Coordinates of C-alpha atoms and ligand atoms in Angstrom, one line a residue:
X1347 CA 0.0 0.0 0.0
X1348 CA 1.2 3.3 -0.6
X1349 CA 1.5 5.4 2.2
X1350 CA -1.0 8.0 3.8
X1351 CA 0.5 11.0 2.5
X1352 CA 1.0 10.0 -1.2
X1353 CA -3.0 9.2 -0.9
X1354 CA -3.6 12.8 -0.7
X1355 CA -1.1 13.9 -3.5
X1356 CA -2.3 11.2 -5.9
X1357 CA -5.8 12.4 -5.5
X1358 CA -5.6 16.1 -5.9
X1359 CA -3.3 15.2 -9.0
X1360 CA -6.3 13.4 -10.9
X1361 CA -7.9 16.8 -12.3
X1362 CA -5.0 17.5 -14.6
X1363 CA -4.9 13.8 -15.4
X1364 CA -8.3 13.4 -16.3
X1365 CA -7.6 16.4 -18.6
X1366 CA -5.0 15.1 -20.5
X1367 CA -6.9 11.7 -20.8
X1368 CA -10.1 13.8 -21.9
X1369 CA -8.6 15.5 -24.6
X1370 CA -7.0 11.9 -26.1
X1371 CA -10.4 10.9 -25.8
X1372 CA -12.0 14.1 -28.0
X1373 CA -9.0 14.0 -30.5
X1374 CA -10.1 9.9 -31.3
X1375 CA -13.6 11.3 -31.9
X1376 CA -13.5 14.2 -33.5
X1377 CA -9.5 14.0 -35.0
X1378 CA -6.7 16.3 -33.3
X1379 CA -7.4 19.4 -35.6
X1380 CA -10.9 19.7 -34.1
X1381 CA -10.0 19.9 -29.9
X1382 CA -8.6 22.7 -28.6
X1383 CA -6.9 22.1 -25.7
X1384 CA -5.7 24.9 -23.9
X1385 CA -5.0 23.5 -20.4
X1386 CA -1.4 22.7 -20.4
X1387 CA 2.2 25.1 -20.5
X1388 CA 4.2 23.8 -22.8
X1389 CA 6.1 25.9 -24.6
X1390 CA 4.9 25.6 -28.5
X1391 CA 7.7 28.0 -29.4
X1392 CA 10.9 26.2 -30.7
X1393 CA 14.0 26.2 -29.1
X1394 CA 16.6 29.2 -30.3
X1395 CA 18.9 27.8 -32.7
X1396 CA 21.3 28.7 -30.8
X1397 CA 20.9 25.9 -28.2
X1398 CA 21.2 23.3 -30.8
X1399 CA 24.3 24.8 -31.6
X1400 CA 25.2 24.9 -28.2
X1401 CA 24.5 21.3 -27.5
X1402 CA 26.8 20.4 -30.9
X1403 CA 29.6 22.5 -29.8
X1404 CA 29.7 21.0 -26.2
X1405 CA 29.8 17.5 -27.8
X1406 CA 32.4 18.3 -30.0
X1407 CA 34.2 20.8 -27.5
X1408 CA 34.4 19.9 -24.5
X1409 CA 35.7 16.9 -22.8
X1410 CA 33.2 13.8 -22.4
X1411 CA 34.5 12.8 -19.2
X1412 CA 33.8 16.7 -18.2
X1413 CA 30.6 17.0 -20.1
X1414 CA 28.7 13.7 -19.0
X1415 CA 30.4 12.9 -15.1
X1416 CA 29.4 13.8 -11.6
X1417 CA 30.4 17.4 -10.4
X1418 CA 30.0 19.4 -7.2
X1419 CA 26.3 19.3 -6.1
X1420 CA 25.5 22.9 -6.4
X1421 CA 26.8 22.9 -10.3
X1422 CA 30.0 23.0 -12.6
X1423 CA 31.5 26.3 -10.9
X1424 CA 32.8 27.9 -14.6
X1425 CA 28.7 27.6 -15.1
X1426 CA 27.4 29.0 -12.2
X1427 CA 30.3 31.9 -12.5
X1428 CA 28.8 32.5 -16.3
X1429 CA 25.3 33.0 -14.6
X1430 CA 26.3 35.0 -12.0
X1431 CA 28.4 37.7 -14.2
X1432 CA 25.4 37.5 -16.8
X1433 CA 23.3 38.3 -13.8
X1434 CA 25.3 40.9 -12.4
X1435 CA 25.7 42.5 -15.6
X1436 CA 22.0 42.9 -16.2
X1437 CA 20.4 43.6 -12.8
X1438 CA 23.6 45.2 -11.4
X1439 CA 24.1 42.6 -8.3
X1440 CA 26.9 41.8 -6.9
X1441 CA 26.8 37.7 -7.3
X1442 CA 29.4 35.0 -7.5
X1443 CA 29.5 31.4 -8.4
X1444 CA 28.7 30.4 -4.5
X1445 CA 25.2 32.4 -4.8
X1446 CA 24.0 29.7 -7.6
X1447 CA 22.9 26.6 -7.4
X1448 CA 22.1 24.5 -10.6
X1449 CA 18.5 22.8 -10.4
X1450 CA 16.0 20.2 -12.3
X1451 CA 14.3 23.1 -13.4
X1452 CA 12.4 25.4 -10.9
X1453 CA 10.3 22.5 -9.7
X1454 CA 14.1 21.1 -8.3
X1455 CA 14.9 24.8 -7.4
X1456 CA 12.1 25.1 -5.4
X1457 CA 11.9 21.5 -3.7
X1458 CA 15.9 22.1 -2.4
X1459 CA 15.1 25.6 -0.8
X1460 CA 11.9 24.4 0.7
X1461 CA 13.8 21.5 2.1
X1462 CA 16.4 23.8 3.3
X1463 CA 13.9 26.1 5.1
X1464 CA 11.2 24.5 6.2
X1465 CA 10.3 22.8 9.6
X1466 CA 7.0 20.9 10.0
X1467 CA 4.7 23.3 10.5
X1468 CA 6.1 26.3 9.2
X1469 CA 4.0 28.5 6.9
X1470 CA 4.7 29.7 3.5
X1471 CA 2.1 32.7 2.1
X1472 CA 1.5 32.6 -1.4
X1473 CA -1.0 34.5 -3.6
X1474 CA -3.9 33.7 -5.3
X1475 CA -4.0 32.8 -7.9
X1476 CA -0.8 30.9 -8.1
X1477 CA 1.1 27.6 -9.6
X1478 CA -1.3 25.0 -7.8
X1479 CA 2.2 22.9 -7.4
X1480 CA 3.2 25.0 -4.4
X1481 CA 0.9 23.4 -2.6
X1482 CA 2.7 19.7 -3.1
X1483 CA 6.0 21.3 -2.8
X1484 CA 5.1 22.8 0.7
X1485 CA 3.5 19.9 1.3
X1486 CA 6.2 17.9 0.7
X1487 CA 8.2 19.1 4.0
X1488 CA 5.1 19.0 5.8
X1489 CA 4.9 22.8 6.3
X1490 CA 1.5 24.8 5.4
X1491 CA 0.5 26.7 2.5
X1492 CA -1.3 30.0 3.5
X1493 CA -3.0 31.8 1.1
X1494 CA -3.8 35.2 0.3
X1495 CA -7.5 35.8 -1.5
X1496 CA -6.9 37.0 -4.8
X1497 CA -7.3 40.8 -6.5
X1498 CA -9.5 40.5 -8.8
X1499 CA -9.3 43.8 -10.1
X1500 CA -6.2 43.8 -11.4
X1501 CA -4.8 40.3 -10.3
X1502 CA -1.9 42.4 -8.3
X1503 CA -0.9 40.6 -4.6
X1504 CA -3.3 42.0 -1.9
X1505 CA -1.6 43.6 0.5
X1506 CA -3.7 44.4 3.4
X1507 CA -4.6 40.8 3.9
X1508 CA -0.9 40.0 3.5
X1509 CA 0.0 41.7 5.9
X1510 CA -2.7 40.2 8.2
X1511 CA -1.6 36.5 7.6
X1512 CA 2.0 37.4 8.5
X1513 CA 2.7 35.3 11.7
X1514 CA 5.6 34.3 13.7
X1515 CA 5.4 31.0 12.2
X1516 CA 6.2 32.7 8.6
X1517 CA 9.2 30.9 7.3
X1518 CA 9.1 32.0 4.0
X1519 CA 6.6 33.9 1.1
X1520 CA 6.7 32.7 -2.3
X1521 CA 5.6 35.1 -5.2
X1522 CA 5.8 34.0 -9.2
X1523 CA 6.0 37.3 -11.7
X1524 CA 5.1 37.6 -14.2
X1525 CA 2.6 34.8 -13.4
X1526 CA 1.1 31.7 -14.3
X1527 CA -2.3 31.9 -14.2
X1528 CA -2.7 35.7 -14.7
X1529 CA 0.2 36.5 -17.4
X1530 CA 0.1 40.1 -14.7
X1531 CA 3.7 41.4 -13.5
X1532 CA 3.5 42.8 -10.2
X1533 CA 4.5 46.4 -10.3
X1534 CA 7.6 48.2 -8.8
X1535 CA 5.4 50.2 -6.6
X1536 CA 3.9 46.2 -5.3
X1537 CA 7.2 44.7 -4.8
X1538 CA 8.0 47.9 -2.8
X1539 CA 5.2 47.8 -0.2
X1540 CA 5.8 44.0 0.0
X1541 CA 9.2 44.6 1.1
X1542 CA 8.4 47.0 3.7
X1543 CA 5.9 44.9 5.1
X1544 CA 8.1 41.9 5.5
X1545 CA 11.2 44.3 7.0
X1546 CA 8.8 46.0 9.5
X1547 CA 6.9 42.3 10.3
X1548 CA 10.9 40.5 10.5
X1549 CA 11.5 43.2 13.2
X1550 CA 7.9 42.9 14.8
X1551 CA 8.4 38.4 15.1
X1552 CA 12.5 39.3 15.7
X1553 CA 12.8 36.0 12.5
X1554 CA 13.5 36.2 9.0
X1555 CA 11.1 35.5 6.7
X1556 CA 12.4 34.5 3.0
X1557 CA 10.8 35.9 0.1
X1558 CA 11.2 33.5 -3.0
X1559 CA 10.6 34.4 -6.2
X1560 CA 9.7 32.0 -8.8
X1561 CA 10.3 33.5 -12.2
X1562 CA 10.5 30.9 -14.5
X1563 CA 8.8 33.5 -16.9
X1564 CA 11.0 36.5 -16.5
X1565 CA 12.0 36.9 -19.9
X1566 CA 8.7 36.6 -21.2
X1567 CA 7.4 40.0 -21.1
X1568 CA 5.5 42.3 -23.7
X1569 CA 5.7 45.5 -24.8
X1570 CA 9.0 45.8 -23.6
X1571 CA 8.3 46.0 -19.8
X1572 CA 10.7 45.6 -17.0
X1573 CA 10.3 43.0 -14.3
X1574 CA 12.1 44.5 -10.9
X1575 CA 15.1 42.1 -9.9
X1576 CA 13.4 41.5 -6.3
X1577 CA 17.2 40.9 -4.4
X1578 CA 17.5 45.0 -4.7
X1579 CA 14.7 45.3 -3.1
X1580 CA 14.4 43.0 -0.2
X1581 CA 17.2 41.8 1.4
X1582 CA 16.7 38.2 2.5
X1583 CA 15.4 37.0 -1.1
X1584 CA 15.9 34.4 -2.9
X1585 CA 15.6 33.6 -6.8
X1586 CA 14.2 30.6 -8.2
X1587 CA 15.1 30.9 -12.1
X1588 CA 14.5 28.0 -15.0
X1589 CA 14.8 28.1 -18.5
X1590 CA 12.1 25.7 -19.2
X1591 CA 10.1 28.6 -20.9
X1592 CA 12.5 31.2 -21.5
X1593 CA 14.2 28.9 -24.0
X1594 CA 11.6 26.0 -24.1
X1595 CA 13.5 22.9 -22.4
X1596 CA 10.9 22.0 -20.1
X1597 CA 11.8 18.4 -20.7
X1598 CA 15.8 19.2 -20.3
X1599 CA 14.8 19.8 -16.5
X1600 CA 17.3 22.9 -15.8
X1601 CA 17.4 26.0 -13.8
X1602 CA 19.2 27.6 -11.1
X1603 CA 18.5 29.1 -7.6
X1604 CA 20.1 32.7 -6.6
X1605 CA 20.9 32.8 -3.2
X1606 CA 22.4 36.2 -2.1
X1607 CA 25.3 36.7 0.5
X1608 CA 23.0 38.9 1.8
X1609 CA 20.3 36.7 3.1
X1610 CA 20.0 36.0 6.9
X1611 CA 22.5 32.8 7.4
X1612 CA 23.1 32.7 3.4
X1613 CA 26.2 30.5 4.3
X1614 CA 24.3 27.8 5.9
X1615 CA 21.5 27.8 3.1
X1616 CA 23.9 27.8 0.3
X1617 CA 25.3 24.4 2.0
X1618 CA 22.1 22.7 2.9
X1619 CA 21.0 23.3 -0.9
X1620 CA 24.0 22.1 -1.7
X1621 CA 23.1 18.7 0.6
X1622 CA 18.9 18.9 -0.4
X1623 CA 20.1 18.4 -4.2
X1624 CA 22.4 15.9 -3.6
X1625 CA 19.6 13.9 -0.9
X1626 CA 16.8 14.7 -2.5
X1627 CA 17.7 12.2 -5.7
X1628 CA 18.8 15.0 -8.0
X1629 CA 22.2 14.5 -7.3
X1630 CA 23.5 17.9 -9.4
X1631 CA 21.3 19.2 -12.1
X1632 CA 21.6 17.6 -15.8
X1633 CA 25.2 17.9 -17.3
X1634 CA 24.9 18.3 -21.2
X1635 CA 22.2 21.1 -20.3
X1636 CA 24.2 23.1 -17.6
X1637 CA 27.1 23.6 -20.3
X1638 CA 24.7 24.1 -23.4
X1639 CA 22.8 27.0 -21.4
X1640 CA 26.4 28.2 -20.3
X1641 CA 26.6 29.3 -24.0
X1642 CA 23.4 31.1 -24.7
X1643 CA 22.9 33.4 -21.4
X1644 CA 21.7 36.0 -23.8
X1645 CA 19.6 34.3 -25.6
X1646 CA 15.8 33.8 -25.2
X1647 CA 12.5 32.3 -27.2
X1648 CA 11.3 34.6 -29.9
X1649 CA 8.4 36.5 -27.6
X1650 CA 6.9 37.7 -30.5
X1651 CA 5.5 34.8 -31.7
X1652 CA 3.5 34.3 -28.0
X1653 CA 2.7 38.1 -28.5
X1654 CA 0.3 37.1 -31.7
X1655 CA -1.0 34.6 -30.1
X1656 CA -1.6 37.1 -26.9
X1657 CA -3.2 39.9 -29.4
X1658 CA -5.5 37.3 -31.4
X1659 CA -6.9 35.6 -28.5
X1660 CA -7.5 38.4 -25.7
X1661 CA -9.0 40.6 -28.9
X1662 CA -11.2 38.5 -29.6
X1663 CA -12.5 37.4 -26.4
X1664 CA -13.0 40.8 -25.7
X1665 CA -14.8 41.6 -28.3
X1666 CA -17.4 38.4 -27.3
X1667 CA -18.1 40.1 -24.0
X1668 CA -15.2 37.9 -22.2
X1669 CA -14.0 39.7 -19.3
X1670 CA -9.9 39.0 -18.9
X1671 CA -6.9 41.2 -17.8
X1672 CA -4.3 42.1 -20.3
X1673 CA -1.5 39.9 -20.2
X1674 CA 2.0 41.6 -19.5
X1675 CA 3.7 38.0 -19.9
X1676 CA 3.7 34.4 -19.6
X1677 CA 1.7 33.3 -22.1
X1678 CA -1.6 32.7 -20.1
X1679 CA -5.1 34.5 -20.2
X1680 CA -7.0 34.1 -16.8
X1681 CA -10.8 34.7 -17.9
X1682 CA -13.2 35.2 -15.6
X1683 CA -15.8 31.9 -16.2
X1684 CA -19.4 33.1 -17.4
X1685 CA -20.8 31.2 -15.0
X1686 CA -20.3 31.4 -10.8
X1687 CA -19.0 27.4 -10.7
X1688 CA -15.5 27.8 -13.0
X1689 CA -15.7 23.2 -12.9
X1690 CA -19.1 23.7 -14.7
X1691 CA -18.0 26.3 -17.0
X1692 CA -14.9 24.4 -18.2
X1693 CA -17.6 21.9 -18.8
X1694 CA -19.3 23.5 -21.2
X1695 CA -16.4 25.2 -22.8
X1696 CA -15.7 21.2 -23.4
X1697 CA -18.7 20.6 -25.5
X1698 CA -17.2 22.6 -28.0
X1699 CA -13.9 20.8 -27.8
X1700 CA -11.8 23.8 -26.1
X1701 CA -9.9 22.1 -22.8
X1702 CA -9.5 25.1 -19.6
X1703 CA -8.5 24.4 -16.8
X1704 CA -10.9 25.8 -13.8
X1705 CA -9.1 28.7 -11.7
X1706 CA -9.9 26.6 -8.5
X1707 CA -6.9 25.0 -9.2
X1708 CA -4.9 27.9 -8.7
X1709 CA -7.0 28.8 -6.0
X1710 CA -9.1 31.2 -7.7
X1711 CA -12.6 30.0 -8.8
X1712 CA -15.0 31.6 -10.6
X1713 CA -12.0 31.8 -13.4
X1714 CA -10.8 30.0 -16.2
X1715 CA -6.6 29.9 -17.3
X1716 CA -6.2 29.3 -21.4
X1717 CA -2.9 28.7 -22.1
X1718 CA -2.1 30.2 -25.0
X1719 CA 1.2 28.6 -26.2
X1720 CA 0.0 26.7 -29.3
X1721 CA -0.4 27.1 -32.2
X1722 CA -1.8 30.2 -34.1
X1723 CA -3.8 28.4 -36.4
X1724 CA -5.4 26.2 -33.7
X1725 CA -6.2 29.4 -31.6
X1726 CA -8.0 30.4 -34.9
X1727 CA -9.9 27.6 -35.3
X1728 CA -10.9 27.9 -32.0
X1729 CA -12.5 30.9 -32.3
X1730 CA -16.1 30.2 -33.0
X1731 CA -16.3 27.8 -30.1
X1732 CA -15.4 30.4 -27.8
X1733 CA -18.1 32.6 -29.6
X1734 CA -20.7 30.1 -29.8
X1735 CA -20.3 29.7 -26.0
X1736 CA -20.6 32.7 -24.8
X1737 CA -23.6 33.3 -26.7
X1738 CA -24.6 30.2 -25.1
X1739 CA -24.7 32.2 -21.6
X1740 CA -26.3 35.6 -23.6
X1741 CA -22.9 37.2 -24.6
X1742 CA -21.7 37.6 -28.6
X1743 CA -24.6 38.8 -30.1
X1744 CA -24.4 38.6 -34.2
X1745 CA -26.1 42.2 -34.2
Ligands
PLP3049 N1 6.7 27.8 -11.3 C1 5.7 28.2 -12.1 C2 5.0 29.4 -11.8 C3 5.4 27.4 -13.3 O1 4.4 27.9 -14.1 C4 6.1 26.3 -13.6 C5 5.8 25.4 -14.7 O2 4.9 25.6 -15.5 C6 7.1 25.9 -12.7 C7 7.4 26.7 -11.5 C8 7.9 24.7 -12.9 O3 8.8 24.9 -13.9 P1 10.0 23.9 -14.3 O4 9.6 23.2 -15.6 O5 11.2 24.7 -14.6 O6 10.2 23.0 -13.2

């Protein structure tokens, strides 16, 4: 028998399974060209060229004993000394090789600093709407997942409640910008307040309370917007990074965490990531990938082709009589369901072979998440679906 806790994990897990299973089953009925399915993030944008490149040059390069063997925990260090001048260079930090830890993407990233964190019973705040994940990740080290009620006004982190939930049992806060569901980045002026909340509620508790940012989707941004580099802002932060989206290797399972010498008892973090990666089964991140990325820190997806896919698809919701804030990035749309139950609405988007997954699952219902990284062509023949639904509930008039 599998044991207690897994029970729980396997069945909160089953809604996104029974998604993927449903839309095999539409595509065998009505052929893959005719279902729609919106509900999952990953990346449809190729790879730079550059990578492949990368990968050839490493192969050819670069010494197989080097390229394919076991290395220190935390990461080859001529890597993790690439990533930290590329990172100093751009957000003007002051980082070396010992502040970054190589990860199995940000899912790894976030598993070792939660591991390195977090006692039974601590709580970690997030806001809604967030990566439903977080809740198995905190789960995993048997800590608690608080979370803040969402802003549905403009999808930016409420503050006041924040501030409320802020206890002396507060280990850490996690935030993801810009995020999945919403595709919002929170503001300069939000990451500000934020920051003087957890300084004035550090001093008020006399702890430290971590605040972790998940950006897997930094470099996806539109409309040339800046996303603040959160370590110049608050001092005990810490950066969970992946490239999974920002050069579409989900599968390649690599990222990196960012752990300032700033941070309260940085030394003693860096070394018990350096001990969760190794004891938690990853052992170091993958090899080929850490020296492909190495090569192309300067390189990124081409964001314009998620920005057509952004401008078809929110345009034309809107002009239905879909209700949805603008995306600044990712490559999500969070649309308010046209119905009060998001489950039921999802439903019924179904009958017309378009797959959403319900905001419950990222702890906001009444909402829908379309991911829109898929084709252009599909988003266009999806089109009348959404239009014949929301007529269905008295929107999209023909006149
Ligand atoms: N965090 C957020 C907000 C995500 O959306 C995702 C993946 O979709 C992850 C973390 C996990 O990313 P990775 O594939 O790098 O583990």
């Amino acid at each position: 028998m599998i044991s207690d806790k897994m029970k729980g994990f396997v069945k909160s897990s089953s809604i996104i399974r029974a998604m993927f299973e449903e839309g095999k089953r539409l595509a065998g009925i009505y052929g893959a060209e005719n279902v729609y399915d919106f509900s999952l993030g990953n990346p449809s944008v190729e790879p730079p060229v550059q990578i492949k490149e990368a990968l050839i040059e490493v192969l050819n390069e670069e010494n197989p004993n080097l390229v394919h063997g076991y290395m220190n925990n935390s990461g080859y260090e001529d890597v993790r000394e690439k990533i930290a001048g590329s990172l100093n260079k751009r957000f003007d930090t002051n980082f070396s090789m010992n502040n970054i830890i190589m990860t199995v993407g940000a899912a790894g990233g976030l598993n070792v600093i939660f591991k390195s964190l977090l006692n039974p019973g601590d709580e970690v705040i997030t806001f809604a709407p967030f990566f439903g994940e977080y809740r198995n990740y905190v789960g995993n080290y048997d800590a608690v997942l608080v979370e803040v009620a969402p802003n549905v006004e403009d999808f930016q982190p409420n503050l006041d409640e924040f501030e409320d939930k802020i206890t002396e049992k507060t280990k850490a806060v996690i935030i993801n910008s810009p995020n999945n569901p919403t595709g919002v980045v929170y503001s300069e002026a939000t990451i500000k307040s934020l920051a003087d909340i957890l300084s004035r509620k550090e001093k008020e508790y006399n702890t430290s309370i971590y605040l972790i940012s998940d950006e897997p989707y930094r470099e996806l941004v539109y409309d040339g917007l800046e996303v603040p580099y959160l370590t110049k802002y608050y001092k005990n932060t810490i950066v969970g990074y992946s490239y999974s989206k920002s050069l579409s290797l989900p599968g390649e399972r690599i990222g990196y965490l960012v752990i300032p010498d700033e941070v309260d008892g940085s030394e003693d973090i860096i070394a018990a990531s350096n001990v969760a990666t190794r004891i938690l089964g990853f052992v170091n991140a993958p090899s080929l990938m850490q020296r492909a990325v190495s090569r192309c820190l300067d390189v990124s997806v081409d964001i314009e082709l998620y920005n057509r896919n952004r401008e078809l698809l929110y345009n034309n919701l809107i002009s239905y009589g879909y209700e949805c804030v603008k995306p600044q990035g990712a490559f999500y749309l969070f649309v308010k369901a046209l119905e009060e139950d998001d489950k039921k609405f999802a439903e019924a988007a179904k009958k017309h072979n378009i797959l959403l997954v319900p905001g419950s699952s990222f702890g906001c219902a009444g909402y829908v998440r379309i991911a829109y990284c898929v084709d252009y062509h599909m988003i266009e023949r999806s089109l009348p679906g959404f239009k014949e639904l929301a007529k269905e509930y008295g929107l999209a008039s023909d006149s």
